[in-house]
Coordinates of C-alpha atoms in Angstrom, one line a residue:
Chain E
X1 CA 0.0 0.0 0.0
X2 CA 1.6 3.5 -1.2
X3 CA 0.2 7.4 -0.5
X4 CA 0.5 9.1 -3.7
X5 CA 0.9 12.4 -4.5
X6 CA 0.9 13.3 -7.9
X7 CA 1.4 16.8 -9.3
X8 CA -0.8 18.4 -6.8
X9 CA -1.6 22.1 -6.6
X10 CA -3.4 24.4 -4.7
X11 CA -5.0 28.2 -4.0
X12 CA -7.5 29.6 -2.3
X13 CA -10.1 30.8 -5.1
X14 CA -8.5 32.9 -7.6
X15 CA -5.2 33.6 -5.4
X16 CA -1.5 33.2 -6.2
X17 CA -1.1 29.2 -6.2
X18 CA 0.8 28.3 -2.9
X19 CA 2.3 25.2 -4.3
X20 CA 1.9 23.0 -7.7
X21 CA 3.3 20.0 -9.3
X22 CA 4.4 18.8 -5.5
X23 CA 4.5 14.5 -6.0
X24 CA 5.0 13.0 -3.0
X25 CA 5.2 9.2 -3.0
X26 CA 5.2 7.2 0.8
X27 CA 6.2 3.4 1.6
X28 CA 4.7 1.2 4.1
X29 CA 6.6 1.7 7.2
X30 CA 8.9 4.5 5.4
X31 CA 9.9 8.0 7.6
X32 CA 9.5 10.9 5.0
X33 CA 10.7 14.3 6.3
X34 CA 9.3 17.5 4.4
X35 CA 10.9 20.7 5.6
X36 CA 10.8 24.2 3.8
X37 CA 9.7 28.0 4.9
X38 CA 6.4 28.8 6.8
X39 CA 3.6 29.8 4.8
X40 CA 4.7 28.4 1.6
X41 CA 1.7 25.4 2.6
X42 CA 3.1 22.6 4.2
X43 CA 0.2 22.7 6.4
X44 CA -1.9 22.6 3.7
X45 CA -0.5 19.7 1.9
X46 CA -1.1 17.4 4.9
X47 CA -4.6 18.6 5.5
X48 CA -4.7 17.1 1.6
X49 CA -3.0 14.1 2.6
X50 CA -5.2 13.4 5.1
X51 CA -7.9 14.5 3.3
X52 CA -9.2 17.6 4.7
X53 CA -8.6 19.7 1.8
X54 CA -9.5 18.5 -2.0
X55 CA -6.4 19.6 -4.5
X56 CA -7.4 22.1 -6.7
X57 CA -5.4 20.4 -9.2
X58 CA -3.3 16.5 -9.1
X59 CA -4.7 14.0 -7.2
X60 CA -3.9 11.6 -4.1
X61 CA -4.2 8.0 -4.3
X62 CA -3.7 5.4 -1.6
X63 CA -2.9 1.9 -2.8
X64 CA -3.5 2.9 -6.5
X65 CA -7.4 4.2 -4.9
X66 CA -8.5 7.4 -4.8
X67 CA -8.9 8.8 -0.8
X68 CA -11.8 7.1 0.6
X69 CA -15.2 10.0 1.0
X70 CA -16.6 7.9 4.0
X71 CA -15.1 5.2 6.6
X72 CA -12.2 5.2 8.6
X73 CA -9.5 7.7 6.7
X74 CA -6.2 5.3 6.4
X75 CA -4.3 8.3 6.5
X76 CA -4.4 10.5 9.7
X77 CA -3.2 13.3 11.2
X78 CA -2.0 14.9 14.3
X79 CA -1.5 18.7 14.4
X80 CA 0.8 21.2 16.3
X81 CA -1.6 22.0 18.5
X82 CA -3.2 19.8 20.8
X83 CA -5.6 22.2 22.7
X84 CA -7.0 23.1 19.4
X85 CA -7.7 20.1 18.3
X86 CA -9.7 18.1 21.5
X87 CA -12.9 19.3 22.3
X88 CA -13.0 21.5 25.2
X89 CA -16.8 20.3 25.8
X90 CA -15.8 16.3 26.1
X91 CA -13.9 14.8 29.3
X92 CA -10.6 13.0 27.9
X93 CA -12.1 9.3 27.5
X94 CA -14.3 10.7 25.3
X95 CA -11.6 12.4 23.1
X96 CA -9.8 9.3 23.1
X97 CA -12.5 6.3 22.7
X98 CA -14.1 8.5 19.7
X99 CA -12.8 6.6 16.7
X100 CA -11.9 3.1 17.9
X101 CA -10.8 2.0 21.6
X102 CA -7.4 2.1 22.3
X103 CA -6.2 -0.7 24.1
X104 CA -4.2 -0.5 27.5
X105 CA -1.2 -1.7 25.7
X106 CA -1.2 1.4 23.4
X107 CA -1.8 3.7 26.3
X108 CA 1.2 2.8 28.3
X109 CA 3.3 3.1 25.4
X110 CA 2.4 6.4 25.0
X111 CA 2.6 7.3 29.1
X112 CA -1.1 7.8 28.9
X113 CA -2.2 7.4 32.7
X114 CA -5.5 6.1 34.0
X115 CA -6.3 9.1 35.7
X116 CA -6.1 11.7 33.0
X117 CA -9.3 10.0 31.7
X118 CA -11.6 11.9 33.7
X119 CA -9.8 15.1 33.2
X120 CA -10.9 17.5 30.9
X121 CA -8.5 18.8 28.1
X122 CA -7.8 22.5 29.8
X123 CA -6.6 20.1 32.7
X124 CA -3.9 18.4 31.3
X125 CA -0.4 20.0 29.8
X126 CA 0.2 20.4 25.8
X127 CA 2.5 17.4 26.1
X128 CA -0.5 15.3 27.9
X129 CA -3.1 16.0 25.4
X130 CA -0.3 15.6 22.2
X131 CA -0.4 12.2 23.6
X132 CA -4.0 11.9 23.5
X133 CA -4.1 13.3 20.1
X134 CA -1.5 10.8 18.8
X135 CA -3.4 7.6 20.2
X136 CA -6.6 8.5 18.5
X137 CA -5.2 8.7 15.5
X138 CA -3.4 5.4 15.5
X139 CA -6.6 3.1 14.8
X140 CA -5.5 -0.2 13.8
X141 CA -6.5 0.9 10.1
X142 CA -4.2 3.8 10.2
X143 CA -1.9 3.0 7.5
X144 CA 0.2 6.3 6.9
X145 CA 0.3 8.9 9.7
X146 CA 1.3 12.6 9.1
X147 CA 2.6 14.3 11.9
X148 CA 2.7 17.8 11.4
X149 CA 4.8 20.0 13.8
X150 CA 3.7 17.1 16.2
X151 CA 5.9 17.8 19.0
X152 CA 7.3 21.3 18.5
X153 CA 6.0 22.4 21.3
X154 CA 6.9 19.8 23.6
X155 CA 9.8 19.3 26.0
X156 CA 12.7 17.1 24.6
X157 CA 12.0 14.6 27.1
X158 CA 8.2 14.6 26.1
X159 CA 9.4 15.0 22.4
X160 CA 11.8 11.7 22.7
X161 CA 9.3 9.6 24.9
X162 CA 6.7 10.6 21.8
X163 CA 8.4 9.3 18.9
X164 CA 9.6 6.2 20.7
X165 CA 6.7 5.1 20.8
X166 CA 5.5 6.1 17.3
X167 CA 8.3 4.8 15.8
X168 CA 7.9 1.0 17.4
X169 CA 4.4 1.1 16.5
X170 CA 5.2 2.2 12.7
X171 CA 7.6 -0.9 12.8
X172 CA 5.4 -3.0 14.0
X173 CA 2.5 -2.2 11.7
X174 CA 4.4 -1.2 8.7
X175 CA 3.0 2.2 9.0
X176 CA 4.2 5.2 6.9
X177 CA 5.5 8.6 8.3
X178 CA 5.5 12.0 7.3
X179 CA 7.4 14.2 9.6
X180 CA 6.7 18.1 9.2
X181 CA 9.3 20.5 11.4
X182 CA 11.4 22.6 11.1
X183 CA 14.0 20.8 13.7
X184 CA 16.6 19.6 11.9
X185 CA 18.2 17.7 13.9
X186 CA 15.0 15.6 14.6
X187 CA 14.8 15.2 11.3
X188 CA 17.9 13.7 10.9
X189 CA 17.1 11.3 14.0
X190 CA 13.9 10.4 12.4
X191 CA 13.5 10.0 8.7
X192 CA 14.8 8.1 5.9
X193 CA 14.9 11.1 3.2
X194 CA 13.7 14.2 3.4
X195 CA 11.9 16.7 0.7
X196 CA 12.6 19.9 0.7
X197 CA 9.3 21.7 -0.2
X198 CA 10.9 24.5 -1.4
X199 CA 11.3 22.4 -5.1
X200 CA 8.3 23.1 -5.3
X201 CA 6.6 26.5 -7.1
Chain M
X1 CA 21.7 45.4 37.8
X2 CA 18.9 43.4 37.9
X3 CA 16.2 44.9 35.8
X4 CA 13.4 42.6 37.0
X5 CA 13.5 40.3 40.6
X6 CA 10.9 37.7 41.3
X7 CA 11.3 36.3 44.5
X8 CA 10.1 32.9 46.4
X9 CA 6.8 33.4 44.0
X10 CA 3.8 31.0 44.1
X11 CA 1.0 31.1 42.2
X12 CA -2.1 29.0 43.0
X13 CA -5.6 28.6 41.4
X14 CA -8.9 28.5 43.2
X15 CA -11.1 25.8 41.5
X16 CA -14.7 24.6 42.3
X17 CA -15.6 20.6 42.8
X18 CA -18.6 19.0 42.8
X19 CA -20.7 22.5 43.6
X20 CA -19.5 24.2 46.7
X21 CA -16.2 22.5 47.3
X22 CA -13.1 24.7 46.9
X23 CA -9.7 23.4 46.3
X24 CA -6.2 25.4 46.0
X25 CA -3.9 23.9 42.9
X26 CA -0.2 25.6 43.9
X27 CA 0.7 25.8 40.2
X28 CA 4.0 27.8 41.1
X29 CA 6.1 27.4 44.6
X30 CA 8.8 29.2 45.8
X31 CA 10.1 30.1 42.6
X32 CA 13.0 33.0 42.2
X33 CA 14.6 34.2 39.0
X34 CA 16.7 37.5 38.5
X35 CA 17.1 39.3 35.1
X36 CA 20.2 41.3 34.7
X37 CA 19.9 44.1 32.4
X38 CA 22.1 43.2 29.4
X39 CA 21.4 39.9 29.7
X40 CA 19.1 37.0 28.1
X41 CA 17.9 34.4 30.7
X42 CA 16.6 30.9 28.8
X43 CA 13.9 29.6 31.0
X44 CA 12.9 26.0 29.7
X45 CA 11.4 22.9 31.2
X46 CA 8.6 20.8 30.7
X47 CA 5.5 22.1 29.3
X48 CA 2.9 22.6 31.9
X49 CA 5.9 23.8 34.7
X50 CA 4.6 27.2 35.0
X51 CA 6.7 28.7 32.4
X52 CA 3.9 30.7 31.2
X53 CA 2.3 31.0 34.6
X54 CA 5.5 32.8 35.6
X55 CA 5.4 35.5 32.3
X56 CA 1.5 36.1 33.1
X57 CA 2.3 36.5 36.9
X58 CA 5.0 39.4 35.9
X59 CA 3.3 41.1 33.7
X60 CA -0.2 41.1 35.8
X61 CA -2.4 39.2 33.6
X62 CA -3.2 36.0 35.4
X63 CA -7.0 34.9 35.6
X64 CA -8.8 36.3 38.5
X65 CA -9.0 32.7 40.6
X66 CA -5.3 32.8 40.8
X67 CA -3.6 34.4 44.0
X68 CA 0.0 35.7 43.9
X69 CA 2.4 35.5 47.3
X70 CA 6.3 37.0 47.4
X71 CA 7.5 39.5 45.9
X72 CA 8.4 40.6 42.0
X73 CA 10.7 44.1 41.8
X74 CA 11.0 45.9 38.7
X75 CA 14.4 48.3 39.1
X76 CA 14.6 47.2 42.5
X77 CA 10.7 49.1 42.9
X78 CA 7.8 46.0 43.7
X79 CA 5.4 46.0 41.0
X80 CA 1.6 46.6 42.1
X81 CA -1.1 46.3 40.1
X82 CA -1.1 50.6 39.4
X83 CA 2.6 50.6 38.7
X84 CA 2.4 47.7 36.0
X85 CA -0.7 49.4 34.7
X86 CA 2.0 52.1 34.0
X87 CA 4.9 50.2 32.7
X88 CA 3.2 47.3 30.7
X89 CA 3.4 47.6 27.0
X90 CA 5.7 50.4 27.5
X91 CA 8.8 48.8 29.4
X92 CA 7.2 45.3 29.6
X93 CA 6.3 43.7 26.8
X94 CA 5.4 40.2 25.9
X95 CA 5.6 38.2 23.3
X96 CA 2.6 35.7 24.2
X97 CA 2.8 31.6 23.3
X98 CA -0.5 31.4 21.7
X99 CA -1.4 33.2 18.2
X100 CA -4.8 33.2 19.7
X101 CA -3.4 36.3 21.6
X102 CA -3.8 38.0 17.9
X103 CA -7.3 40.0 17.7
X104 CA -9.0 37.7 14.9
X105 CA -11.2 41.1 13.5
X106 CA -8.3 43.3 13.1
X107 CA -5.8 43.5 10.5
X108 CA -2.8 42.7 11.7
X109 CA -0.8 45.7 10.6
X110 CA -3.1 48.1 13.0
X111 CA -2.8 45.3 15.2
X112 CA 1.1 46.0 15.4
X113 CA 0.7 49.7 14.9
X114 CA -1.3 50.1 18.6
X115 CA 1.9 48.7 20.1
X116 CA 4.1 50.9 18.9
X117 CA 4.8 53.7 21.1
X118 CA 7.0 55.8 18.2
X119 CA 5.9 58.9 16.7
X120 CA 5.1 57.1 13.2
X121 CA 3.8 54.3 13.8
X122 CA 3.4 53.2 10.3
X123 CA 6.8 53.5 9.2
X124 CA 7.5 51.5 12.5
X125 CA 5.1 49.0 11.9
X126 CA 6.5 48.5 8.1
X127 CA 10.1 48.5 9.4
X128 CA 9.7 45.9 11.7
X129 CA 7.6 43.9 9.9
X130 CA 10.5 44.3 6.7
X131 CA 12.5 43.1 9.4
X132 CA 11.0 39.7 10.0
X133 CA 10.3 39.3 5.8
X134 CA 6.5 39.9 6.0
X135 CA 5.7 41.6 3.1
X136 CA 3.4 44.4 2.6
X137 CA 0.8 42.7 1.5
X138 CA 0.5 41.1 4.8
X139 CA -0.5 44.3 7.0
X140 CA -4.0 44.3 5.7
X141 CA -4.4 40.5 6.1
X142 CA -6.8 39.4 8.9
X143 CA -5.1 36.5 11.4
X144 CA -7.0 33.5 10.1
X145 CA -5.1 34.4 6.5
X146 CA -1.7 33.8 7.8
X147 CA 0.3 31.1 8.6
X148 CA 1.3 29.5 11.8
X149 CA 4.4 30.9 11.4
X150 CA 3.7 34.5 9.8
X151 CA 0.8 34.6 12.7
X152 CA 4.1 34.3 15.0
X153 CA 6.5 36.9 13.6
X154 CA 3.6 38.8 13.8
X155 CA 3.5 38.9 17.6
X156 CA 7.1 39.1 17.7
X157 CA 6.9 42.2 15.8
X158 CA 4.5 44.1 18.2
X159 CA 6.6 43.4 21.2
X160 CA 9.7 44.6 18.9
X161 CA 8.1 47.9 18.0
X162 CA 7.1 48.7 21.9
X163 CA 10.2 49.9 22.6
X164 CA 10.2 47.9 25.5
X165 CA 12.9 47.1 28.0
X166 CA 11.9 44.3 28.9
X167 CA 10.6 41.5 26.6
X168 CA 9.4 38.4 28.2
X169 CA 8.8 36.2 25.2
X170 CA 7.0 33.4 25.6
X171 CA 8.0 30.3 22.8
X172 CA 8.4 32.6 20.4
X173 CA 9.9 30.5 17.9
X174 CA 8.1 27.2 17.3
X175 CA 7.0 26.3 13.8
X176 CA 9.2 29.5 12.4
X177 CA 11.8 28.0 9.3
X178 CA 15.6 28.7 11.0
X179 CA 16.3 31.8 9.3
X180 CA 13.6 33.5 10.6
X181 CA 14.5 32.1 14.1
X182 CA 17.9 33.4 13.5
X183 CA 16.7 36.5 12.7
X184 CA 14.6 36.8 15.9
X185 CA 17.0 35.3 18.3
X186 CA 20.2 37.8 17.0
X187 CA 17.8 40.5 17.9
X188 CA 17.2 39.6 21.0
X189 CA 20.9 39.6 21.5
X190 CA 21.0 43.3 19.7
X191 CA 18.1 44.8 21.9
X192 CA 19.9 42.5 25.7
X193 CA 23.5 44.1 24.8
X194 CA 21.5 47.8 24.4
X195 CA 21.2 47.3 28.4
X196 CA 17.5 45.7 28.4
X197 CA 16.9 42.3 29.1
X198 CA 15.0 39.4 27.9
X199 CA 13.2 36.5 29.4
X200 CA 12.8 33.9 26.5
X201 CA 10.9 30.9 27.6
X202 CA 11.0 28.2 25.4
X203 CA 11.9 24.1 25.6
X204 CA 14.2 24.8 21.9
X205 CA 17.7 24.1 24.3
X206 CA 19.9 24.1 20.9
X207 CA 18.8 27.8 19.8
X208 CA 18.6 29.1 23.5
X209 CA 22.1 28.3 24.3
X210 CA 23.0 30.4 21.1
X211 CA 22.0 33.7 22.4
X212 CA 21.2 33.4 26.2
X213 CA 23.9 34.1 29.1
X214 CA 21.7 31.3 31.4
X215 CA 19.2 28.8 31.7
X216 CA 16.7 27.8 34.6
X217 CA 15.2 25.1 34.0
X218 CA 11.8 24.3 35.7
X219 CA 9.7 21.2 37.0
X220 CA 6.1 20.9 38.2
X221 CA 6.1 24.9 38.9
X222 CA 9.3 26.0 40.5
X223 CA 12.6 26.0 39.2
X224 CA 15.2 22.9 40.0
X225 CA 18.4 24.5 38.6
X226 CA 20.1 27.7 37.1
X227 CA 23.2 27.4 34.9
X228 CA 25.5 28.7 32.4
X229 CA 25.2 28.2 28.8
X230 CA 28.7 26.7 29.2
X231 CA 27.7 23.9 31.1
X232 CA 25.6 22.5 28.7
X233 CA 28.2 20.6 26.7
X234 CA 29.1 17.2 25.7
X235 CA 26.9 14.3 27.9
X236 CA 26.2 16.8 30.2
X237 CA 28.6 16.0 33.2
X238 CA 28.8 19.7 33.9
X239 CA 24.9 19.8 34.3
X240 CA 23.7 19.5 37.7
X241 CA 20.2 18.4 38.3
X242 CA 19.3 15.2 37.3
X243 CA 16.0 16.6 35.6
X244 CA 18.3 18.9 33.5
X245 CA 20.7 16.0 32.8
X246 CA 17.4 14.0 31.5
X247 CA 15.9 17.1 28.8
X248 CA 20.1 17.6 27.8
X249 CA 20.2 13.7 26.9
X250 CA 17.3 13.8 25.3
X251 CA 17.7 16.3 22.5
X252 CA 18.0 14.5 19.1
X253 CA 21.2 15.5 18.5
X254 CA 22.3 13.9 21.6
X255 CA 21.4 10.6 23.1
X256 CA 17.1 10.9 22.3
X257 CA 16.8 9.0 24.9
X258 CA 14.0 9.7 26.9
X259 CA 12.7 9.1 30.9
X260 CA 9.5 7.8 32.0
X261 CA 6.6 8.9 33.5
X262 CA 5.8 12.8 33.3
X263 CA 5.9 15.7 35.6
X264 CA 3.2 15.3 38.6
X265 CA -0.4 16.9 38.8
X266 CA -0.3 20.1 40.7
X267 CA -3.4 18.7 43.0
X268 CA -1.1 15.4 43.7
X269 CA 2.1 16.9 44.3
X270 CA 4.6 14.5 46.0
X271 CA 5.4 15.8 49.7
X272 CA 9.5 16.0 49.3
X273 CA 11.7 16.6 45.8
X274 CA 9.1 16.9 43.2
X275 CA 11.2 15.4 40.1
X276 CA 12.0 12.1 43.1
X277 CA 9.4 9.6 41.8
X278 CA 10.9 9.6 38.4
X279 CA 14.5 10.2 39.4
X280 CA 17.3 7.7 39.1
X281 CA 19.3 8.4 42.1
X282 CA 16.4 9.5 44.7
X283 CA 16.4 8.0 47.8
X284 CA 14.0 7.9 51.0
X285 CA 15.7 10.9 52.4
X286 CA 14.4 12.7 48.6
X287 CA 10.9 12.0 49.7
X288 CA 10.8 13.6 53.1
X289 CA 11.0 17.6 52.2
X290 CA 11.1 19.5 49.5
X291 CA 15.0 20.2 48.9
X292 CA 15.9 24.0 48.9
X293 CA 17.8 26.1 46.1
X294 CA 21.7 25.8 46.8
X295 CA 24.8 27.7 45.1
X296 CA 26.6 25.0 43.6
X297 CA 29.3 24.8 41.2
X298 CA 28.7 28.9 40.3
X299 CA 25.1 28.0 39.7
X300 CA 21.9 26.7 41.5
X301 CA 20.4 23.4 42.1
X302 CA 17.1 21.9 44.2
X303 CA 18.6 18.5 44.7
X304 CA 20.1 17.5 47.8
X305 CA 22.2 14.4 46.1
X306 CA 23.7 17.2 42.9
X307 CA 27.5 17.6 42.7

């Protein structure tokens, strides 16, 4: 199973395209790194990925398919920031158990504790509800995850204990990655090759 | 001379349980951090240790259920509530962690403009925004047109064209490409060796031990060590709490190795050292009181087993 991108392009309405012809191509269990300026629309590439966003122009294909309209999205994503991204109305269990249950083994792996289930997200930290945000997107149908700015604004501890676990879990399931920072040196740690997405117009 | 002096501060937040049941959470305890003026002071830690707690205490804008004890001096002068009424957004200025801070139905060149405190505050506004390579078509843009990272140098830029002496900036930097964090960071430097100061709070170690003179570091809302930038090379032998040791060796460029566990609840705070239940070398003697800040080594550590 491969993500495809294939000479995708996109503005908003008439504007100044932010990117076009950007062909992105993703292995099972492969680390991808894409790096480049802020505001030339990395952000907006993964929301296509993930299928937030339709491509004004190119498409995306996952195993030679088009993206799926309905049913669980094989690709998911987790954004830079948590608190925006958890409902503020729904105690943490909630947040979590909303797509598929997690099991316990997952949970540990990711330092999620018991007791954080009852909280609600303004109780927790940024690094407590990234991890929140990072099991609910792992479904067992998850087949490429993009992580987008995922732990910029974590703690390196936080950051390290984050990606350990994302990384066995990609191993484990074959899972493909595509990192999004601006950290080089995470980058480095992380991915097999890297794209700069400034080849892009 | 220190500029700014916050002393044995704690900050704790009245909550409501279950209807009429009132409970205390002691976000910040006996914390104390001096500015120098001509100096940079790194503050990083874990996120959720107060680091922001501490910016928003300074500068007075704390939610009304938080209540304040000890002391923070300005110029060696304790700032009330009328004098930072005074001095905020004039000689304090912050640059605030969330780009929810921006006002979403202004454009964000006004938006910079009511900042500045300069005669023309256009030509100020286009200068600094020049500065940090947003271009002019981005004054008239509203906030939900920009960026993550535009949305950022955008707040940067108000607190730059304040003409502050003081700048508490408050993870300025994440999501921004490295030139522009570059760009921001060497002016911090410029405006600290004018004689003002700057408190940048951020977890990026690598790019605060480029410009800033030292580091606290902070865990579960007070601070557990103050060092040089110099002693943050190699494995870290120079480092002396064991918390610090822990965030050094996991960078990615060194070990990325990571510890367990994460930093306790304020409501279940352990009685003694707060970093002991996930520390390698605690012992019983860790758990019985909370160690106190010592001079050690030309710096400071909470941890009664450092060297």
């Amino acid at each position: 199973m491969q993500l495809e991108a294939k000479d995708v392009g996109f503005r908003y309405g008439d504007g100044p395209w932010l990117f076009q012809r950007v062909n992105v191509m993703l292995e099972p269990g492969e680390i991808v790194g894409i790096t480049g300026p802020s505001g030339r629309g990395k952000t907006t590439f993964c929301r296509i990925l993930a299928g937030f966003e339709s491509p004004v122009e190119g498409t995306v294909h996952v195993n030679g398919a088009p993206l799926p309209k309905s049913g669980y999205h094989p690709v998911q994503m987790v954004l830079q920031h948590p608190e925006k991204a958890t409902n503020p109305r729904w105690k943490m269990h909630k947040v979590l158990n909303e797509g598929y249950q997690p099991d316990k083994e997952l949970l540990d792996l990711l330092g999620i504790e018991q007791e954080w289930l009852t909280r609600w997200p303004h109780e927790l930290s940024g690094g407590e509800l990234q991890r929140f945000c990072v099991a609910r997107a792992l479904g067992p149908n998850t087949r490429f995850l993009i992580a987008d700015e995922m732990t910029t604004m974590l703690d390196a501890n936080t950051q390290a204990q984050i990606w350990h676990a994302i990384m066995s879990i990609a191993k484990q399931r074959e899972m493909g990655i595509l990192v999004v920072t601006h950290e080089s040196k995470l980058m480095q740690r992380l991915c097999h090759r890297v794209i700069d997405f400034n080849e892009f117009d | 001379m220190s500029i700014l002096e916050v002393e044995n501060l704690s900050v704790s937040f009245k909550q409501y349980t279950d209807g009429f049941k009132e409970i205390n959470h002691k976000v910040i305890s006996s914390l104390s951090v001096t500015l120098e003026a001509g100096e940079i002071l790194a503050v990083v830690g874990a996120s959720g240790s107060g680091k922001s707690l501490l910016a928003h205490a300074i500068l007075g804008i704390l939610p009304r259920n938080a209540s304040i004890s000890g002391t923070i001096k300005y110029k060696g002068v304790e700032l009330t509530a009328a004098r930072l009424a005074t001095l905020r957004g004039k000689e304090l200025a912050l640059v605030p962690q969330s780009v929810n801070f921006l006002d979403p139905l202004m454009r964000v060149g006004s938006q910079v403009r009511t900042a500045s405190n300069s005669e023309d505050v256009v030509s100020a506004q286009r200068k600094v925004f020049e500065r940090y390579h947003l271009g002019k078509e981005v004054e008239s843009m509203y906030p939900f047109q920009l960026s993550g990272g535009m949305a950022r140098r955008t707040l940067l830029s108000t607190a730059m064209v304040s003409g502050a002496k003081v700048i508490i900036a408050d993870e300025p930097t994440p999501g921004l490409d490295p030139i522009v964090i570059k760009e921001a960071l060497s002016n911090f430097r410029e405006f600290a060796d004018k004689g003002c100061a700057v408190m940048l709070i951020t977890h990026d170690i690598e790019s605060a031990l480029q410009i800033t003179d030292k580091i606290a570091v902070f865990y579960a809302g007070t601070t557990v060590e103050i060092a040089s930038v110099k002693d943050f090379v190699g494995k870290g032998e120079a480092i002396r709490h064991p918390y610090t040791k822990a965030l050094w060796r996991a960078l990615p460029q060194n070990e990325f190795i990571s510890i367990p566990g994460s930093q306790p609840h304020p409501s279940s705070l352990p009685p003694g050292c707060l970093f002991a239940p996930r520390c390698e070398i605690a012992t019983p003697e860790c758990e019985q009181a909370p160690p106190d800040m010592r001079e050690l080594r030309d710096g400071m550590v909470r941890c009664i087993h450092a060297t």
